[in-house]
mmCIF file of C-alpha atoms in Angstrom:
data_model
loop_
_atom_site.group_PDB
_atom_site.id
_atom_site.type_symbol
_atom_site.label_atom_id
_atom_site.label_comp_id
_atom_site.label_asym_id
_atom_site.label_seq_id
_atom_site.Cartn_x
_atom_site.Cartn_y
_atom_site.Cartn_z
ATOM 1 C CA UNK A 1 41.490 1.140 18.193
ATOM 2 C CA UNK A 2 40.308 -0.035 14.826
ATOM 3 C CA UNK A 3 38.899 -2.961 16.282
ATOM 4 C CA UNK A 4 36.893 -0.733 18.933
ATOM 5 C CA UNK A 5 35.804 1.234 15.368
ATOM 6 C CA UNK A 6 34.731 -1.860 13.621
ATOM 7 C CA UNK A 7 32.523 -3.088 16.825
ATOM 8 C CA UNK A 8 30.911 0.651 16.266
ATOM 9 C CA UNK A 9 29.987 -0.076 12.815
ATOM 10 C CA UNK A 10 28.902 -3.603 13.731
ATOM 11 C CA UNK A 11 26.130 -2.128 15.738
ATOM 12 C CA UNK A 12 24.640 -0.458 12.814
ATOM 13 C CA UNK A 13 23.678 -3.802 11.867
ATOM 14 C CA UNK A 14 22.279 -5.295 15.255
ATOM 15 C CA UNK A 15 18.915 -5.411 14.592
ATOM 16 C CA UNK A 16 17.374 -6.443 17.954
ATOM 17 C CA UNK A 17 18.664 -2.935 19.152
ATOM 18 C CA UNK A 18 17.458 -1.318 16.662
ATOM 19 C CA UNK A 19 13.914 -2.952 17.728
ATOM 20 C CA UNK A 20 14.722 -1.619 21.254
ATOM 21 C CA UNK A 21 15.536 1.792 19.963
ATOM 22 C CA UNK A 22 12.591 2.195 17.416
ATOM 23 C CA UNK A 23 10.223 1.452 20.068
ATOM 24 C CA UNK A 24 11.380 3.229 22.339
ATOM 25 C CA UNK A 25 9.615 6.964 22.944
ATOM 26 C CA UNK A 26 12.543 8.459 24.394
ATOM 27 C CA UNK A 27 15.153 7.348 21.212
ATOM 28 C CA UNK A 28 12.640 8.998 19.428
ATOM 29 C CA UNK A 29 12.358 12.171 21.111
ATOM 30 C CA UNK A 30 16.268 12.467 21.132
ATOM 31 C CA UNK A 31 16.035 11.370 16.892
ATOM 32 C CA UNK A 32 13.288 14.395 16.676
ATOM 33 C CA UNK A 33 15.510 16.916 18.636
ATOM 34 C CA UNK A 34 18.333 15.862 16.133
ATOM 35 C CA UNK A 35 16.508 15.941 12.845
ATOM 36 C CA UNK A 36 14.934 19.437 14.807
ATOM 37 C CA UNK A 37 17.734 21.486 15.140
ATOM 38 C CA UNK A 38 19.868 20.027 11.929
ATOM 39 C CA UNK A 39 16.892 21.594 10.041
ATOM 40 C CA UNK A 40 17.472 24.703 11.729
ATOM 41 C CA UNK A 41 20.826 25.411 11.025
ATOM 42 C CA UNK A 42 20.710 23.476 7.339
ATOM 43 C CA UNK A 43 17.696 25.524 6.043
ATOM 44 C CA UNK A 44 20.413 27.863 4.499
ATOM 45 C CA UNK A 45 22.537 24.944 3.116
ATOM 46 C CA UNK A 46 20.302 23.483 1.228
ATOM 47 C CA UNK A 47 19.876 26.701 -1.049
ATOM 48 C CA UNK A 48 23.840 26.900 -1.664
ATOM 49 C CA UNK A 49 23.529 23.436 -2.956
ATOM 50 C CA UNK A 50 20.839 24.660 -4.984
ATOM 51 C CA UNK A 51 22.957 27.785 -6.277
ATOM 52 C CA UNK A 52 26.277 25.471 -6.773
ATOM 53 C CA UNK A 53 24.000 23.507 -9.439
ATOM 54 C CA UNK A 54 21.770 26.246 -11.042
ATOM 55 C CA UNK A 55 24.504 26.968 -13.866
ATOM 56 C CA UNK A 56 23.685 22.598 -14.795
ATOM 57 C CA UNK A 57 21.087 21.719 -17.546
ATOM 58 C CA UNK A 58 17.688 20.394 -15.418
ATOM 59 C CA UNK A 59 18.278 16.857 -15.576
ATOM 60 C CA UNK A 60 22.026 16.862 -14.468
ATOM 61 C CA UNK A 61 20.767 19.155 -11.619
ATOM 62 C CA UNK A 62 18.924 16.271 -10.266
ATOM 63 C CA UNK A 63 21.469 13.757 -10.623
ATOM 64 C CA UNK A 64 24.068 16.347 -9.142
ATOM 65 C CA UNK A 65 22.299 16.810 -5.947
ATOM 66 C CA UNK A 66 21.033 12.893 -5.966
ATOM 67 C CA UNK A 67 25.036 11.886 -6.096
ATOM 68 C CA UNK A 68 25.660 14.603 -3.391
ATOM 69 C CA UNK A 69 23.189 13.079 -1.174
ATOM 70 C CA UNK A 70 24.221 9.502 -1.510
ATOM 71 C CA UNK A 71 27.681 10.526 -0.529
ATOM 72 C CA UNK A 72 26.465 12.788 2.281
ATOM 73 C CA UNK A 73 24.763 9.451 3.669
ATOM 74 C CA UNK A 74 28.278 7.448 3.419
ATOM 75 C CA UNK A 75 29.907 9.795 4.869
ATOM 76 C CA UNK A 76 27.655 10.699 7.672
ATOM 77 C CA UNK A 77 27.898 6.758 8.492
ATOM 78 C CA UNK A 78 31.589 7.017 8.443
ATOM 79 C CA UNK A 79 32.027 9.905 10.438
ATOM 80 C CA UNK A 80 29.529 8.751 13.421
ATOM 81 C CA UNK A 81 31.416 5.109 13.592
ATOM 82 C CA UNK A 82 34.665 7.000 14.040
ATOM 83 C CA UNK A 83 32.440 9.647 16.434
ATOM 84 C CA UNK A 84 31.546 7.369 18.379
ATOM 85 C CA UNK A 85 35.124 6.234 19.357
ATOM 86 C CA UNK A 86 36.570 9.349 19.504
ATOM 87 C CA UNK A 87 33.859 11.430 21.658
ATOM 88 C CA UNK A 88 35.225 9.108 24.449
ATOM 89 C CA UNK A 89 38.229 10.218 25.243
ATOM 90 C CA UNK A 90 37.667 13.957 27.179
ATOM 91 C CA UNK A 91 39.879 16.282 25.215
ATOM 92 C CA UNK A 92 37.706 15.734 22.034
ATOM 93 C CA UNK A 93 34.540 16.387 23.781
ATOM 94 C CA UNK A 94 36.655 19.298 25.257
ATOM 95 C CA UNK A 95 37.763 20.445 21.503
ATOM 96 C CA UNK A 96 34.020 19.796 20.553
ATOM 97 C CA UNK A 97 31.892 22.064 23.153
ATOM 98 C CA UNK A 98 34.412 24.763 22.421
ATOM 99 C CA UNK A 99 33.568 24.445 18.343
ATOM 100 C CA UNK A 100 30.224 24.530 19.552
ATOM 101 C CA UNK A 101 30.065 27.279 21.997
ATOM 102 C CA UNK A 102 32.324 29.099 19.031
ATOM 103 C CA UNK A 103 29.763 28.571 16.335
ATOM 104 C CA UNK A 104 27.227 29.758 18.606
ATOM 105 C CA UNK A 105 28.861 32.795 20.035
ATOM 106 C CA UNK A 106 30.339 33.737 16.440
ATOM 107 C CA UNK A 107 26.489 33.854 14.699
ATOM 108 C CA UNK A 108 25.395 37.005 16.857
ATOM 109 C CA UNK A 109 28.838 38.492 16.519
ATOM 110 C CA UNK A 110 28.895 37.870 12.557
ATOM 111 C CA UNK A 111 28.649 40.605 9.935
ATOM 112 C CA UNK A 112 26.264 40.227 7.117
ATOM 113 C CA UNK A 113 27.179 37.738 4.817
ATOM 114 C CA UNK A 114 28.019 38.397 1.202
ATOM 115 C CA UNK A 115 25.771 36.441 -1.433
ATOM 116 C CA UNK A 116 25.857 33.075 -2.179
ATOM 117 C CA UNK A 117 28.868 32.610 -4.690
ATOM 118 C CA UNK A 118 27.914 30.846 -7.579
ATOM 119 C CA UNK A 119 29.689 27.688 -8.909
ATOM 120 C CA UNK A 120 33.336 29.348 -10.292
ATOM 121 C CA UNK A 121 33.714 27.021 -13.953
ATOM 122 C CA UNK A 122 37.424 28.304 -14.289
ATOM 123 C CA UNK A 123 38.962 25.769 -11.838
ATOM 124 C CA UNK A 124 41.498 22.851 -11.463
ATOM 125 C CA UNK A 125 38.224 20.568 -10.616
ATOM 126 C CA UNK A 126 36.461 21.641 -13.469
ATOM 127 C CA UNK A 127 39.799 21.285 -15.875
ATOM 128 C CA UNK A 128 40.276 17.379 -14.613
ATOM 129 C CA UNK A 129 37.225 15.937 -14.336
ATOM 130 C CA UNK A 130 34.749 18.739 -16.310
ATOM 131 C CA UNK A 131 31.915 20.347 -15.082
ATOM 132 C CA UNK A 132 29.608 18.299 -14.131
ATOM 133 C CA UNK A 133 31.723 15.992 -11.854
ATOM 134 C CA UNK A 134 33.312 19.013 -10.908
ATOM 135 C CA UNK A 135 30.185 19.747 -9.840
ATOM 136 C CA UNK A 136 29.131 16.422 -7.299
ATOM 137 C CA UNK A 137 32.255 16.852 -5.709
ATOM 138 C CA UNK A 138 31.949 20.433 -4.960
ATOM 139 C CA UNK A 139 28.551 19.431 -3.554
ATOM 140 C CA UNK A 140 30.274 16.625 -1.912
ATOM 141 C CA UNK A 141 32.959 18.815 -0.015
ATOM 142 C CA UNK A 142 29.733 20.888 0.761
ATOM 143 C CA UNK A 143 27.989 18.578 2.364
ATOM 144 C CA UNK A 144 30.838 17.105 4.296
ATOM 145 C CA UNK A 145 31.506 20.575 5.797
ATOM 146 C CA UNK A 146 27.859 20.951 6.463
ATOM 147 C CA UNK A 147 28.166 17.176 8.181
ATOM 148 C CA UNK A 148 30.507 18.777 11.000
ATOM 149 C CA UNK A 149 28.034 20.887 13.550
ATOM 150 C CA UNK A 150 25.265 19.042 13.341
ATOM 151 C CA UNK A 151 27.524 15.579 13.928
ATOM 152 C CA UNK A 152 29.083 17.006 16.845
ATOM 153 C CA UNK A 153 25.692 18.518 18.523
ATOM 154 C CA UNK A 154 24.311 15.076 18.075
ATOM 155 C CA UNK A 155 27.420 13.507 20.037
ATOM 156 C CA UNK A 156 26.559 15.982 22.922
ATOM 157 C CA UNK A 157 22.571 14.834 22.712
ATOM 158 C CA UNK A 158 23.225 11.034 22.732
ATOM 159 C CA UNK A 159 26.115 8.766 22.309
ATOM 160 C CA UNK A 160 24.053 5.738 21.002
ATOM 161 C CA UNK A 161 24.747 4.970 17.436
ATOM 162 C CA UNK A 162 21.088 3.872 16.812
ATOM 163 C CA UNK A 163 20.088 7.433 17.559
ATOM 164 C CA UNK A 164 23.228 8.658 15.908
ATOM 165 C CA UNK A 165 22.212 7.413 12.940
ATOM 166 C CA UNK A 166 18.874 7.619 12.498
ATOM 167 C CA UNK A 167 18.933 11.344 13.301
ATOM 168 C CA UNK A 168 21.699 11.908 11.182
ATOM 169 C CA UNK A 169 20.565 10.296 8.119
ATOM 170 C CA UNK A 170 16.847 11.898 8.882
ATOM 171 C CA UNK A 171 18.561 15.317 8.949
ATOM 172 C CA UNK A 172 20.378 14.933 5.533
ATOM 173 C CA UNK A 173 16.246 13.788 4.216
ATOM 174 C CA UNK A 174 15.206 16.858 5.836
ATOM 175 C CA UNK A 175 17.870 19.422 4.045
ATOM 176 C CA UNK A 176 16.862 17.942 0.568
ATOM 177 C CA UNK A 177 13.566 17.776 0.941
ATOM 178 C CA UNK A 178 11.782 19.937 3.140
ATOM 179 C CA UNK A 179 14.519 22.544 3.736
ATOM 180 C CA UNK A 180 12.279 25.107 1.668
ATOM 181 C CA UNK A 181 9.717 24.307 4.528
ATOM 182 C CA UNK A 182 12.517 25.488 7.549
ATOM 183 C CA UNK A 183 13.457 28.731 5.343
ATOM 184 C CA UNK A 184 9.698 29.748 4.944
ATOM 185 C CA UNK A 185 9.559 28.728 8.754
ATOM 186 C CA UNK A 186 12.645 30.974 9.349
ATOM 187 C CA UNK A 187 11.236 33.714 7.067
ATOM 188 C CA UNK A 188 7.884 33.937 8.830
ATOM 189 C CA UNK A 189 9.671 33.898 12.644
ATOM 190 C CA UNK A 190 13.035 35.023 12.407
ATOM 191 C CA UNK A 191 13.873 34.768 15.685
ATOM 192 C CA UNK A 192 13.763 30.848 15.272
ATOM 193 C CA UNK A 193 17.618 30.939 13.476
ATOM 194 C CA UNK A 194 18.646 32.613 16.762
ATOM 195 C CA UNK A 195 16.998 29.918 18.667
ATOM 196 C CA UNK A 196 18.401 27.558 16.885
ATOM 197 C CA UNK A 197 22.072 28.833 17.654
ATOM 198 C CA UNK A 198 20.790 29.251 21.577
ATOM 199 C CA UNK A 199 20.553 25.848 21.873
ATOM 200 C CA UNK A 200 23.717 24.755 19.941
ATOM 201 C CA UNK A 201 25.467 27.214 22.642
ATOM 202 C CA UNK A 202 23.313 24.917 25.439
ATOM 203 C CA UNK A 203 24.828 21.546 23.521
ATOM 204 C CA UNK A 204 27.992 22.884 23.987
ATOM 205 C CA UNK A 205 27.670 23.144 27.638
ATOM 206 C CA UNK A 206 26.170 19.912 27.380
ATOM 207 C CA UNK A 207 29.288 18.200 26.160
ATOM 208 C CA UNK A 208 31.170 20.349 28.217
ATOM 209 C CA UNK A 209 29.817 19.705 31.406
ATOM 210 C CA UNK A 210 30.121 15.432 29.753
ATOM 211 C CA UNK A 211 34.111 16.455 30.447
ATOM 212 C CA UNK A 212 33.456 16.208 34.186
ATOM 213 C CA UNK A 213 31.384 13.595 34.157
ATOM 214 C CA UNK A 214 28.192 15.910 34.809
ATOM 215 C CA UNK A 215 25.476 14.663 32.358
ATOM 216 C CA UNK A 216 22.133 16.391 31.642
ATOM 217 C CA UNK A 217 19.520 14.037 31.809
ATOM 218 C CA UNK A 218 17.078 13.517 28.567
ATOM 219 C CA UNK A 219 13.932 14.943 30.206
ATOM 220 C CA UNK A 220 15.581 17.919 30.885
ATOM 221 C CA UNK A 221 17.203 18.788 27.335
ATOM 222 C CA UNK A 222 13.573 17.870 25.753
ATOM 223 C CA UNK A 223 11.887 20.531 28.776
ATOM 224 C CA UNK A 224 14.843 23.277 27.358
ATOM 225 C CA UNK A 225 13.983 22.488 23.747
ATOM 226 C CA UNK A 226 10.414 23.030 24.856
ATOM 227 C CA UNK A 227 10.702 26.128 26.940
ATOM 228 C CA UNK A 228 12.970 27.605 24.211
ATOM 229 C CA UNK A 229 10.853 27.418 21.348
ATOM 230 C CA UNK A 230 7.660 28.622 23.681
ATOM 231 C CA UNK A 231 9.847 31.791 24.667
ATOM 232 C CA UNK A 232 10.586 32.025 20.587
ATOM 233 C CA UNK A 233 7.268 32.166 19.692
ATOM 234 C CA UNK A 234 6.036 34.366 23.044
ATOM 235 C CA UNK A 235 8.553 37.170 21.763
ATOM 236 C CA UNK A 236 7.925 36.695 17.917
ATOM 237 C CA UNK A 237 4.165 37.126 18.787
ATOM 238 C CA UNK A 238 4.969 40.123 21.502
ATOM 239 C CA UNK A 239 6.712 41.522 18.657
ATOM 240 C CA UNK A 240 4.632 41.337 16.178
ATOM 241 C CA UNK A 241 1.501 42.814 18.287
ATOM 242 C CA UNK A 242 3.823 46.049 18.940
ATOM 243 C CA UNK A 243 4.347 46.543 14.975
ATOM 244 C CA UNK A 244 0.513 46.101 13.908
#
């Protein structure tokens, strides 16, 4: 098994398929789809990070959330070598369409949520390693908890590393640096969060349907993306019309 693992991470470094990936347009589409709907559902994420180091001085800030981000990266890199081994075997896919379809089902079934707590200063992390440190690895656990849905919707779009990886480490870019750009997106057509957790709900039958052996071809998940964002934007537009 830890061989198998090791072979994974061996890929990362193969660069005549990463040649064969990067030029290849549907690779890309699949990395787009990724980085896509990872925006999506981090738009939110990004401002609890923010929140968790508002009570820092400016500059520590910075380094707070640049230390966060270099650990999200490691970790995202771990996690999709060990993925990769473990969304073989049919009762993890099984156990990850059913996280999937839950986190899907359970955001239009949610109540309101309360507002963003605020880093708590009175705590054991805080006490052993002080406030600031206390601080990166509260963003760490963050971002590691962020890490799970969009790592297991990307093992139901593709199971090639290459893809893996670049969409994963294109996603973490996106919630640090554009994220304001997905909540202003969200803000001006809301139905686009609900969208967002549509598909996740179609990625778990994805990876469901992956337990049988049924796969959906790539053509067809980019024609669903497209088709759901065009019926997004039809009723956003129908129902904005009926309010003017």
């Amino acid at each position: 098994m830890i061989q198998q693992i090791l072979d994974t991470y061996a890929q990362f470094f193969d660069w005549h398929m990463w040649k064969v990936v990067l030029t290849d347009p549907v690779s890309w589409g699949l990395i787009l789809s990724l980085v896509l709907i990872e925006g999506l559902l981090s738009a939110d994420n990004a401002l609890v990070l923010a929140v968790l180091v508002r009570h820092l001085p400016e500059e520590q800030r910075k380094k707070a959330l640049l230390y966060g981000m270099i650990g999200a990266y490691f970790f995202r890199f771990v996690f999709i070598g060990i993925g990769v081994y473990l969304v073989k075997f049919w009762f993890i896919k099984a156990l990850g369409a059913l996280y999937l379809a839950w986190l899907s089902i359970s955001h239009f079934i949610k109540k309101e949520d309360d507002d963003i707590q605020e880093f708590n200063k009175n705590t054991l992390l805080v006490r052993l390693f002080g406030t600031f440190w206390a601080t990166v690895i509260t963003v760490e656990i963050m971002d590691v908890a962020f890490s799970v849905d969009s790592i297991l919707a990307a093992f139901a779009v593709s199971s090639e590393v290459w893809v893996l990886l670049m969409g994963g480490m294109l996603g973490i870019l996106v919630m640090r640096t554009v994220a304001t750009v997905f909540v202003s997106l969200i803000d001006r057509i809301p139905e686009l969060e609900n969208t967002a957790f549509i598909l996740i709900g179609i990625i778990a039958i994805k990876m469901g349907l992956s337990v049988f052996h049924i796969e959906i071809s790539h053509y067809l998940f980019f024609a669903i993306l497209i088709i759901a964002f065009a019926i997004t934007f039809v009723i956003h537009f129908m129902r904005k019309n009926k309010t003017v």
